């Protein structure tokens, strides 16, 4: 007979997983079709600086990190637009700087403070009701923004020049998307962690790419796959007593490899 | 006749490399213009300046008498295919409907939906003969079919100016004939600027020929009623304007005896 307290934790974790799937399905599909995965990975890692800042100042972690991630996202997007040729190098620098800043600030933090591992690799069983509430907010915001700007996002990710010629505010939508990425990543970091989140963002859309005919179906399928990997990962981690975040990613990775041998995958890019 | 595109002393460089210098060009309403020139000569750049995708370093571009970006809703654009991801999840109908996004409050963002977008998209697909493929995945199509779908996307919003970057790329001979026939019919309703490598394009319905190689020269067909156009590929290799205008039995004064070629 399982411990009821443990069941309560599991229920909370499941709810967190549902919300994470909503966020990752929407944001992941958009960054994959827009080819902004590397920049998003950079934002996720750099956000660790925000965790350090929050702990050091004794402030609530999620809001402070979200604010920090927003600043990182805006500066990285701005620099990568300006640097053009050396976009990846610029992203790489901020990526590492953010992480280093996080570690240094945690060193300076008074007392024993926080285990950085839980933010880097997630600790879904430690997700609180407040965390879930914030995640629900992020999921709602992502869904509304994606629906509102859907036509613009679709046209711009299909072909940027054409979208610009039609007057789509491509630059504005690009910054908006990066802000959505920043906030969303921070909101789900308790579940899968800042380092692992990029896998949960990219694996489901990559698996359905070449198998669905619409961007909206890609988003819905990604949400479903995310949830499937999340729940299966949670169960496996519970049974085998493994770290939940890493197990979820491992499960997703396994299915990704399987999907590569199934027919109807992505087209070869010239 | 009313000018649709006016370019005065337009210069444009990519970083330090000049692409176009001192371009003066006027395109009148209802004209079908072919733009010809060597690779890297600035043909696509010229189109992007007309569309407002690029801003000139010097000089002035006006479309319908206004800055290009203000009239983007009146222009239809067929870009080169090379920048499109091969796995993008979209049906043929979706791709054509993307041509309906437009500037303006909420317009491009998607909140303001066009009335009956799929009816408009279907009509545009009918014009290019691709209606049977409407439900298919865009990247299941052949290169030539994709080109026709992208042309439908350029046409779907009923533009007054159609800007085509190599519409005959990847298109086989019969489909190319269809395309030129379609352009001749469309000419009744809109002004068309077309970049083409395809010489056979030049024999049909073209009003003027613009040769672009760092600068632009306009050959007006009306002034050369019996001229036939010949493309000299040797000149093209030399990076010179490849078009020689050979007029039969006419005494045309040109820079050399074979006709009006220019360096």
Coordinates of C-alpha atoms in Angstrom, one line a residue:
Chain A
X1 CA 0.0 0.0 0.0
X2 CA 1.7 3.3 -1.1
X3 CA 2.1 6.1 1.4
X4 CA -0.8 8.7 1.0
X5 CA 1.7 11.5 1.4
X6 CA 3.6 10.0 -1.5
X7 CA 0.4 9.8 -3.5
X8 CA -0.2 13.5 -2.9
X9 CA 3.3 14.3 -4.2
X10 CA 2.7 12.2 -7.2
X11 CA -0.6 14.0 -8.0
X12 CA 1.1 17.3 -7.7
X13 CA 3.9 16.0 -10.0
X14 CA 1.3 14.8 -12.5
X15 CA -0.4 18.1 -12.6
X16 CA 3.0 19.8 -13.1
X17 CA 3.7 17.4 -15.9
X18 CA 0.4 18.3 -17.7
X19 CA 1.2 22.0 -17.4
X20 CA 4.8 21.4 -18.6
X21 CA 3.5 19.5 -21.6
X22 CA 1.2 22.4 -22.6
X23 CA 4.1 24.8 -22.4
X24 CA 6.7 22.6 -24.1
X25 CA 4.4 21.6 -26.9
X26 CA 3.6 25.1 -27.9
X27 CA 7.0 26.7 -27.4
X28 CA 8.9 23.7 -28.7
X29 CA 7.0 23.6 -32.0
X30 CA 7.5 27.3 -32.5
X31 CA 11.3 27.2 -31.9
X32 CA 11.8 24.1 -34.0
X33 CA 10.0 25.5 -37.1
X34 CA 11.7 28.9 -36.5
X35 CA 15.1 27.3 -36.1
X36 CA 15.7 29.1 -32.8
X37 CA 16.6 26.0 -30.8
X38 CA 20.2 26.9 -30.1
X39 CA 19.2 30.4 -29.0
X40 CA 16.6 28.9 -26.7
X41 CA 19.2 26.5 -25.2
X42 CA 21.3 29.5 -24.6
X43 CA 18.5 31.3 -22.8
X44 CA 17.8 28.2 -20.7
X45 CA 21.4 27.9 -19.5
X46 CA 22.0 31.6 -19.0
X47 CA 18.9 31.7 -16.8
X48 CA 20.8 29.9 -14.1
X49 CA 22.3 33.3 -13.3
X50 CA 18.8 34.3 -12.2
X51 CA 18.6 31.4 -9.8
X52 CA 21.9 32.5 -8.2
X53 CA 20.7 36.1 -8.0
X54 CA 17.4 35.1 -6.3
X55 CA 19.1 32.8 -3.8
X56 CA 21.8 35.4 -3.1
X57 CA 19.3 38.1 -2.4
X58 CA 16.9 35.9 -0.6
X59 CA 14.1 36.6 -3.1
X60 CA 11.6 34.1 -4.5
X61 CA 13.3 32.1 -7.2
X62 CA 10.8 31.8 -10.0
X63 CA 9.9 35.5 -10.5
X64 CA 13.5 36.7 -10.2
X65 CA 14.8 34.0 -12.6
X66 CA 12.0 34.7 -15.0
X67 CA 13.0 38.4 -15.0
X68 CA 16.7 37.5 -15.4
X69 CA 15.8 35.1 -18.3
X70 CA 13.8 37.8 -20.0
X71 CA 16.9 40.1 -19.9
X72 CA 19.1 37.3 -21.1
X73 CA 16.7 36.5 -23.9
X74 CA 16.3 40.1 -25.1
X75 CA 20.1 40.8 -25.1
X76 CA 20.9 37.5 -26.8
X77 CA 18.3 38.0 -29.5
X78 CA 19.4 41.6 -30.0
X79 CA 23.1 40.6 -30.3
X80 CA 22.4 37.6 -32.5
X81 CA 20.5 39.8 -34.9
X82 CA 23.3 42.3 -35.0
X83 CA 26.2 39.8 -35.1
X84 CA 24.7 37.8 -38.0
X85 CA 27.7 35.7 -39.0
X86 CA 28.8 35.0 -35.4
X87 CA 25.4 34.5 -34.0
X88 CA 26.3 31.1 -32.5
X89 CA 29.5 32.3 -30.9
X90 CA 27.7 35.2 -29.2
X91 CA 25.0 32.9 -27.9
X92 CA 27.7 30.5 -26.6
X93 CA 29.4 33.3 -24.7
X94 CA 26.2 34.4 -22.9
X95 CA 25.2 30.8 -22.3
X96 CA 28.4 30.1 -20.3
X97 CA 28.5 33.6 -18.6
X98 CA 25.0 33.1 -17.2
X99 CA 25.9 29.7 -15.7
X100 CA 29.1 31.0 -14.2
X101 CA 27.3 34.0 -12.7
X102 CA 24.8 31.6 -11.2
X103 CA 27.4 29.4 -9.5
X104 CA 29.3 32.5 -8.2
X105 CA 26.2 34.0 -6.7
X106 CA 25.3 30.7 -5.1
X107 CA 28.8 30.6 -3.6
X108 CA 28.2 34.1 -2.1
X109 CA 24.8 33.2 -0.9
X110 CA 24.4 33.1 2.9
X111 CA 23.9 29.8 4.7
X112 CA 23.6 26.4 3.0
X113 CA 21.1 27.7 0.6
X114 CA 19.7 25.7 -2.3
X115 CA 20.8 22.6 -4.1
X116 CA 21.7 23.9 -7.6
X117 CA 21.1 20.4 -9.0
X118 CA 17.3 20.7 -8.5
X119 CA 17.2 23.8 -10.8
X120 CA 19.6 22.3 -13.4
X121 CA 18.1 18.8 -13.6
X122 CA 14.7 19.4 -12.1
X123 CA 13.0 17.9 -9.0
X124 CA 9.4 17.4 -10.0
X125 CA 8.4 15.8 -6.7
X126 CA 9.4 19.1 -4.9
X127 CA 7.0 21.2 -7.1
X128 CA 4.7 23.2 -4.9
X129 CA 1.1 24.4 -5.4
X130 CA 2.4 27.9 -6.1
X131 CA 4.8 26.5 -8.7
X132 CA 1.9 24.8 -10.4
X133 CA -0.1 28.0 -10.3
X134 CA 2.7 30.0 -12.0
X135 CA 3.1 27.2 -14.6
X136 CA -0.6 27.3 -15.3
X137 CA -0.2 31.1 -15.9
X138 CA 2.6 30.5 -18.3
X139 CA 0.7 27.8 -20.1
X140 CA -2.3 30.0 -20.5
X141 CA -0.2 32.9 -21.7
X142 CA 1.6 30.8 -24.3
X143 CA -1.6 29.4 -25.6
X144 CA -3.3 32.8 -25.9
X145 CA -0.2 34.4 -27.5
X146 CA 0.3 31.5 -29.9
X147 CA -3.4 31.6 -31.0
X148 CA -3.4 35.4 -31.4
X149 CA -0.2 35.5 -33.4
X150 CA -0.6 32.2 -35.1
X151 CA -0.9 33.4 -38.7
X152 CA 2.1 35.7 -38.3
X153 CA 4.2 32.9 -36.6
X154 CA 3.2 30.5 -39.3
X155 CA 4.0 32.8 -42.2
X156 CA 7.3 33.9 -40.7
X157 CA 8.6 30.4 -39.9
X158 CA 7.6 29.1 -43.4
X159 CA 9.4 31.9 -45.2
X160 CA 10.7 35.0 -43.5
X161 CA 11.2 37.2 -46.7
X162 CA 7.7 36.6 -47.9
X163 CA 6.2 37.3 -44.5
X164 CA 8.2 40.6 -44.3
X165 CA 7.0 41.5 -47.8
X166 CA 3.4 41.1 -46.7
X167 CA 4.1 43.4 -43.8
X168 CA 4.2 40.8 -41.0
X169 CA 6.1 42.4 -38.1
X170 CA 8.8 39.7 -38.2
X171 CA 11.2 41.4 -35.9
X172 CA 8.6 42.1 -33.3
X173 CA 7.3 38.5 -33.4
X174 CA 10.8 37.2 -33.1
X175 CA 11.4 39.1 -29.9
X176 CA 8.0 38.1 -28.6
X177 CA 8.8 34.5 -29.2
X178 CA 12.1 34.7 -27.4
X179 CA 10.4 36.3 -24.4
X180 CA 7.8 33.5 -24.4
X181 CA 10.7 31.0 -24.5
X182 CA 12.4 32.7 -21.6
X183 CA 9.5 32.9 -19.2
X184 CA 8.2 29.4 -20.2
X185 CA 11.6 27.7 -19.6
X186 CA 11.9 29.2 -16.2
X187 CA 8.3 28.2 -15.2
X188 CA 9.0 24.5 -16.1
X189 CA 12.6 24.4 -14.7
X190 CA 11.4 22.7 -11.5
X191 CA 10.1 19.8 -13.5
X192 CA 12.9 19.0 -15.9
X193 CA 15.6 21.5 -15.1
X194 CA 17.3 24.2 -17.1
X195 CA 19.8 21.9 -18.7
X196 CA 17.3 19.2 -19.7
X197 CA 14.4 21.3 -20.8
X198 CA 15.7 21.8 -24.3
X199 CA 15.3 18.1 -25.0
X200 CA 11.7 18.2 -24.0
X201 CA 11.1 21.2 -26.2
X202 CA 12.7 19.8 -29.3
X203 CA 12.1 16.0 -29.2
X204 CA 8.3 15.9 -29.6
X205 CA 8.2 18.4 -32.6
X206 CA 11.1 16.7 -34.3
X207 CA 9.3 13.4 -34.0
X208 CA 6.1 14.7 -35.6
X209 CA 7.9 16.8 -38.2
X210 CA 7.3 15.2 -41.6
X211 CA 4.4 13.3 -40.2
X212 CA 1.8 16.0 -39.8
X213 CA 0.4 18.5 -42.4
X214 CA -0.3 21.4 -40.2
X215 CA 1.6 23.6 -37.6
X216 CA -1.4 23.4 -35.3
X217 CA -1.4 19.6 -35.4
X218 CA 2.3 19.6 -34.7
X219 CA 1.6 21.6 -31.6
X220 CA -1.2 19.3 -30.4
X221 CA 0.8 16.2 -31.1
X222 CA 3.9 17.6 -29.3
X223 CA 1.8 18.4 -26.2
X224 CA 0.5 14.8 -26.3
X225 CA 3.9 13.2 -26.7
X226 CA 5.4 15.4 -24.0
X227 CA 2.7 14.3 -21.6
X228 CA 3.2 10.7 -22.5
X229 CA 7.0 10.9 -22.0
X230 CA 6.5 12.8 -18.8
X231 CA 4.0 10.3 -17.2
X232 CA 6.0 7.3 -18.4
X233 CA 9.2 8.9 -17.1
X234 CA 7.6 9.6 -13.7
X235 CA 6.4 6.0 -13.4
X236 CA 9.8 4.6 -14.4
X237 CA 11.7 6.9 -12.1
X238 CA 9.4 6.0 -9.2
X239 CA 9.7 2.2 -9.8
X240 CA 13.5 2.3 -10.4
X241 CA 14.1 5.1 -7.9
X242 CA 15.9 7.3 -10.4
X243 CA 16.0 11.1 -10.8
X244 CA 12.6 12.1 -12.4
X245 CA 13.8 14.8 -14.8
X246 CA 16.6 12.8 -16.3
X247 CA 14.4 9.7 -16.6
X248 CA 11.7 11.7 -18.5
X249 CA 14.4 12.9 -21.0
X250 CA 15.8 9.4 -21.3
X251 CA 12.4 8.0 -22.1
X252 CA 11.8 10.8 -24.7
X253 CA 15.2 10.2 -26.2
X254 CA 14.5 6.5 -26.5
X255 CA 11.2 7.1 -28.4
X256 CA 13.0 9.7 -30.6
X257 CA 15.5 7.1 -31.7
X258 CA 12.7 4.6 -32.3
X259 CA 10.8 7.2 -34.4
X260 CA 13.8 7.6 -36.7
X261 CA 13.5 4.0 -37.9
X262 CA 9.7 4.4 -38.5
X263 CA 8.6 5.5 -42.0
X264 CA 7.6 9.0 -42.9
X265 CA 10.2 11.1 -41.0
X266 CA 11.6 14.5 -41.9
X267 CA 12.7 15.3 -45.4
X268 CA 16.4 15.6 -46.2
X269 CA 17.2 19.3 -46.2
X270 CA 18.9 19.7 -49.6
Chain B
X1 CA 0.4 56.2 -67.9
X2 CA 0.6 56.0 -64.2
X3 CA 3.9 54.9 -62.8
X4 CA 3.8 51.9 -60.4
X5 CA 7.4 51.7 -59.5
X6 CA 9.8 54.6 -59.5
X7 CA 13.5 54.3 -58.6
X8 CA 15.7 57.3 -58.6
X9 CA 19.5 57.1 -58.2
X10 CA 19.2 54.0 -56.0
X11 CA 22.4 52.6 -54.5
X12 CA 22.6 49.5 -52.3
X13 CA 25.6 47.7 -50.7
X14 CA 25.7 44.5 -48.7
X15 CA 28.1 45.6 -45.9
X16 CA 31.0 47.0 -48.0
X17 CA 30.2 45.3 -51.3
X18 CA 28.1 47.4 -53.7
X19 CA 25.3 45.5 -55.3
X20 CA 23.5 48.2 -57.2
X21 CA 24.6 51.7 -58.1
X22 CA 22.7 54.6 -59.5
X23 CA 19.6 52.7 -60.6
X24 CA 16.9 54.8 -62.3
X25 CA 13.9 52.8 -63.3
X26 CA 10.2 53.5 -64.0
X27 CA 7.7 50.8 -64.4
X28 CA 4.3 51.8 -65.7
X29 CA 0.9 50.4 -64.9
X30 CA 0.0 47.3 -66.7
X31 CA 3.5 46.6 -68.0
X32 CA 5.2 43.2 -68.0
X33 CA 8.9 43.7 -67.2
X34 CA 11.6 41.0 -67.5
X35 CA 14.7 41.5 -65.4
X36 CA 17.8 39.8 -66.8
X37 CA 21.4 39.7 -65.8
X38 CA 24.3 37.6 -64.6
X39 CA 24.2 35.7 -61.3
X40 CA 25.2 38.1 -58.5
X41 CA 24.4 41.0 -60.7
X42 CA 21.7 42.4 -58.4
X43 CA 18.5 41.1 -59.9
X44 CA 17.0 39.8 -56.6
X45 CA 18.4 42.8 -54.8
X46 CA 16.4 45.0 -57.2
X47 CA 13.2 43.1 -56.4
X48 CA 13.8 43.3 -52.7
X49 CA 14.3 47.1 -52.9
X50 CA 11.0 47.3 -54.8
X51 CA 9.3 45.2 -52.1
X52 CA 10.9 47.2 -49.3
X53 CA 12.7 44.2 -47.9
X54 CA 15.9 46.2 -48.3
X55 CA 16.3 49.9 -47.8
X56 CA 18.5 51.8 -50.3
X57 CA 21.7 53.4 -49.0
X58 CA 21.0 56.3 -51.3
X59 CA 18.2 57.2 -53.7
X60 CA 14.5 56.8 -53.6
X61 CA 12.1 53.9 -54.2
X62 CA 8.4 54.6 -54.5
X63 CA 5.7 52.1 -55.3
X64 CA 2.3 53.5 -56.1
X65 CA 3.8 56.8 -55.1
X66 CA 4.5 55.7 -51.5
X67 CA 7.3 54.0 -49.6
X68 CA 7.2 50.2 -50.4
X69 CA 6.4 48.9 -46.9
X70 CA 3.3 51.1 -46.8
X71 CA 1.8 49.4 -49.8
X72 CA 2.9 45.8 -49.0
X73 CA -0.8 44.7 -49.1
X74 CA -0.9 45.6 -52.8
X75 CA 2.1 43.6 -53.8
X76 CA 2.4 39.8 -54.5
X77 CA 5.8 38.2 -54.2
X78 CA 7.2 34.9 -55.4
X79 CA 10.6 34.5 -53.8
X80 CA 13.2 32.0 -54.7
X81 CA 12.5 28.6 -53.1
X82 CA 15.8 28.0 -51.5
X83 CA 15.0 29.3 -48.1
X84 CA 12.0 27.1 -47.3
X85 CA 12.4 24.2 -44.8
X86 CA 11.8 20.9 -46.5
X87 CA 9.7 19.5 -43.6
X88 CA 7.5 22.5 -42.7
X89 CA 4.0 21.2 -41.6
X90 CA 1.7 22.9 -44.1
X91 CA -0.8 21.7 -46.7
X92 CA -0.9 23.3 -50.1
X93 CA -4.0 25.3 -49.1
X94 CA -2.3 26.5 -45.9
X95 CA 0.7 27.8 -47.9
X96 CA -1.6 29.7 -50.3
X97 CA -3.6 31.1 -47.4
X98 CA -0.3 32.5 -45.9
X99 CA -0.4 35.0 -48.8
X100 CA -3.4 36.6 -47.1
X101 CA -1.5 37.8 -44.0
X102 CA -1.2 41.5 -44.1
X103 CA 0.1 44.5 -42.4
X104 CA -2.1 46.5 -40.1
X105 CA -3.5 46.3 -36.6
X106 CA -3.8 42.6 -35.7
X107 CA -3.9 41.8 -39.4
X108 CA -0.5 40.1 -39.7
X109 CA -0.9 38.7 -36.2
X110 CA -3.8 36.5 -37.1
X111 CA -6.6 37.9 -35.0
X112 CA -8.3 39.5 -38.0
X113 CA -9.1 36.6 -40.2
X114 CA -9.8 37.1 -43.8
X115 CA -13.3 36.2 -44.8
X116 CA -13.4 32.8 -46.4
X117 CA -9.6 32.3 -46.6
X118 CA -9.9 28.9 -48.1
X119 CA -12.3 30.0 -50.8
X120 CA -9.8 32.7 -51.9
X121 CA -6.9 30.2 -51.7
X122 CA -8.9 27.7 -53.7
X123 CA -9.6 30.3 -56.4
X124 CA -5.8 31.2 -56.6
X125 CA -5.0 27.5 -56.8
X126 CA -7.5 27.1 -59.7
X127 CA -5.7 29.9 -61.6
X128 CA -2.4 28.0 -61.5
X129 CA -4.1 24.6 -62.1
X130 CA -3.3 23.1 -58.8
X131 CA -6.7 22.8 -57.2
X132 CA -6.6 19.0 -57.1
X133 CA -3.5 19.1 -54.9
X134 CA -5.1 21.5 -52.3
X135 CA -5.2 18.9 -49.4
X136 CA -1.7 17.5 -50.0
X137 CA 1.3 18.2 -47.9
X138 CA 3.3 21.0 -49.6
X139 CA 6.6 19.1 -49.7
X140 CA 5.1 16.0 -51.3
X141 CA 4.9 18.1 -54.5
X142 CA 7.5 18.3 -57.2
X143 CA 9.6 21.4 -57.6
X144 CA 7.5 22.7 -60.5
X145 CA 4.3 22.1 -58.6
X146 CA 5.6 23.9 -55.5
X147 CA 6.5 26.8 -57.8
X148 CA 3.0 27.0 -59.0
X149 CA 1.6 26.9 -55.5
X150 CA 4.0 29.7 -54.4
X151 CA 2.7 31.7 -57.4
X152 CA -0.8 31.1 -56.2
X153 CA 0.3 32.4 -52.8
X154 CA 1.6 35.6 -54.5
X155 CA -1.8 35.9 -56.3
X156 CA -4.2 35.1 -53.5
X157 CA -4.5 38.6 -52.2
X158 CA -5.3 40.1 -55.6
X159 CA -2.2 42.3 -55.9
X160 CA -1.8 45.3 -58.2
X161 CA 1.9 44.6 -58.5
X162 CA 3.3 41.1 -58.9
X163 CA 7.0 40.6 -58.2
X164 CA 8.4 37.2 -59.3
X165 CA 11.9 36.0 -58.6
X166 CA 12.7 33.3 -61.2
X167 CA 9.2 31.9 -61.7
X168 CA 10.4 29.4 -64.2
X169 CA 13.0 27.8 -62.0
X170 CA 12.3 24.0 -61.6
X171 CA 9.5 24.2 -64.1
X172 CA 9.3 21.9 -67.1
X173 CA 8.6 23.2 -70.6
X174 CA 4.8 22.6 -70.9
X175 CA 4.3 24.1 -67.4
X176 CA 6.5 27.1 -68.4
X177 CA 4.3 27.7 -71.4
X178 CA 1.2 27.6 -69.1
X179 CA 2.9 30.0 -66.8
X180 CA 3.7 32.6 -69.5
X181 CA 0.1 32.2 -70.8
X182 CA -1.1 33.0 -67.3
X183 CA 1.2 36.0 -67.0
X184 CA -0.1 37.4 -70.2
X185 CA -3.7 37.1 -69.0
X186 CA -2.7 38.6 -65.6
X187 CA -1.2 41.5 -67.3
X188 CA -4.7 42.8 -68.0
X189 CA -5.2 43.3 -64.3
X190 CA -1.8 43.9 -62.8
X191 CA 1.7 45.1 -63.3
X192 CA 4.3 42.3 -63.3
X193 CA 8.1 42.4 -62.7
X194 CA 9.8 39.1 -63.3
X195 CA 13.4 38.0 -62.9
X196 CA 14.2 35.2 -65.4
X197 CA 17.1 33.2 -66.7
X198 CA 14.7 31.9 -69.2
X199 CA 15.2 33.5 -72.6
X200 CA 12.0 32.1 -74.0
X201 CA 10.2 34.3 -71.5
X202 CA 11.5 37.3 -73.5
X203 CA 9.6 36.5 -76.7
X204 CA 6.2 36.7 -75.2
X205 CA 4.3 39.7 -73.9
X206 CA 7.2 41.5 -72.5
X207 CA 7.0 45.3 -72.6
X208 CA 10.4 46.1 -71.4
X209 CA 13.6 44.3 -70.6
X210 CA 15.7 45.5 -67.7
X211 CA 19.3 44.3 -67.7
X212 CA 20.8 44.4 -64.2
X213 CA 24.5 44.2 -63.5
X214 CA 25.5 46.5 -60.7
X215 CA 23.4 49.1 -62.6
X216 CA 20.2 48.8 -64.6
X217 CA 19.5 49.4 -68.2
X218 CA 16.0 49.5 -69.5
X219 CA 15.3 48.4 -73.1
X220 CA 11.9 49.5 -74.1
X221 CA 10.3 47.1 -76.5
X222 CA 8.0 49.7 -77.9
X223 CA 10.9 51.6 -79.2
X224 CA 12.3 48.5 -80.9
X225 CA 9.2 47.1 -82.7
X226 CA 11.0 44.5 -84.7
X227 CA 13.8 43.7 -82.4
X228 CA 14.4 40.2 -81.4
X229 CA 16.3 39.5 -78.2
X230 CA 19.4 37.4 -78.2
X231 CA 21.3 36.4 -75.2
X232 CA 25.0 36.2 -75.6
X233 CA 26.3 33.7 -73.0
X234 CA 29.8 34.7 -73.7
X235 CA 29.0 38.2 -72.5
X236 CA 27.2 36.8 -69.5
X237 CA 30.4 34.9 -68.5
X238 CA 32.3 38.1 -68.9
X239 CA 29.9 39.7 -66.4
X240 CA 28.5 42.0 -69.0
X241 CA 25.0 42.6 -70.0
X242 CA 24.1 39.5 -72.0
X243 CA 21.4 40.9 -74.2
X244 CA 22.0 42.1 -77.6
X245 CA 19.3 43.7 -79.5
X246 CA 19.4 42.7 -83.1
X247 CA 17.2 44.7 -85.3
X248 CA 16.6 43.6 -88.8
X249 CA 17.2 46.0 -91.6
X250 CA 17.0 48.9 -89.3
X251 CA 19.8 51.4 -88.9
X252 CA 20.2 51.4 -85.2
X253 CA 23.0 53.3 -83.7
X254 CA 24.7 51.2 -81.0
X255 CA 28.0 51.1 -79.2
X256 CA 29.2 48.4 -81.6
X257 CA 28.1 47.0 -84.9
X258 CA 26.4 43.9 -83.7
X259 CA 23.7 45.8 -81.9
X260 CA 23.0 47.6 -78.7
X261 CA 25.0 45.6 -76.2
X262 CA 26.5 47.5 -73.4
X263 CA 29.2 46.7 -70.9

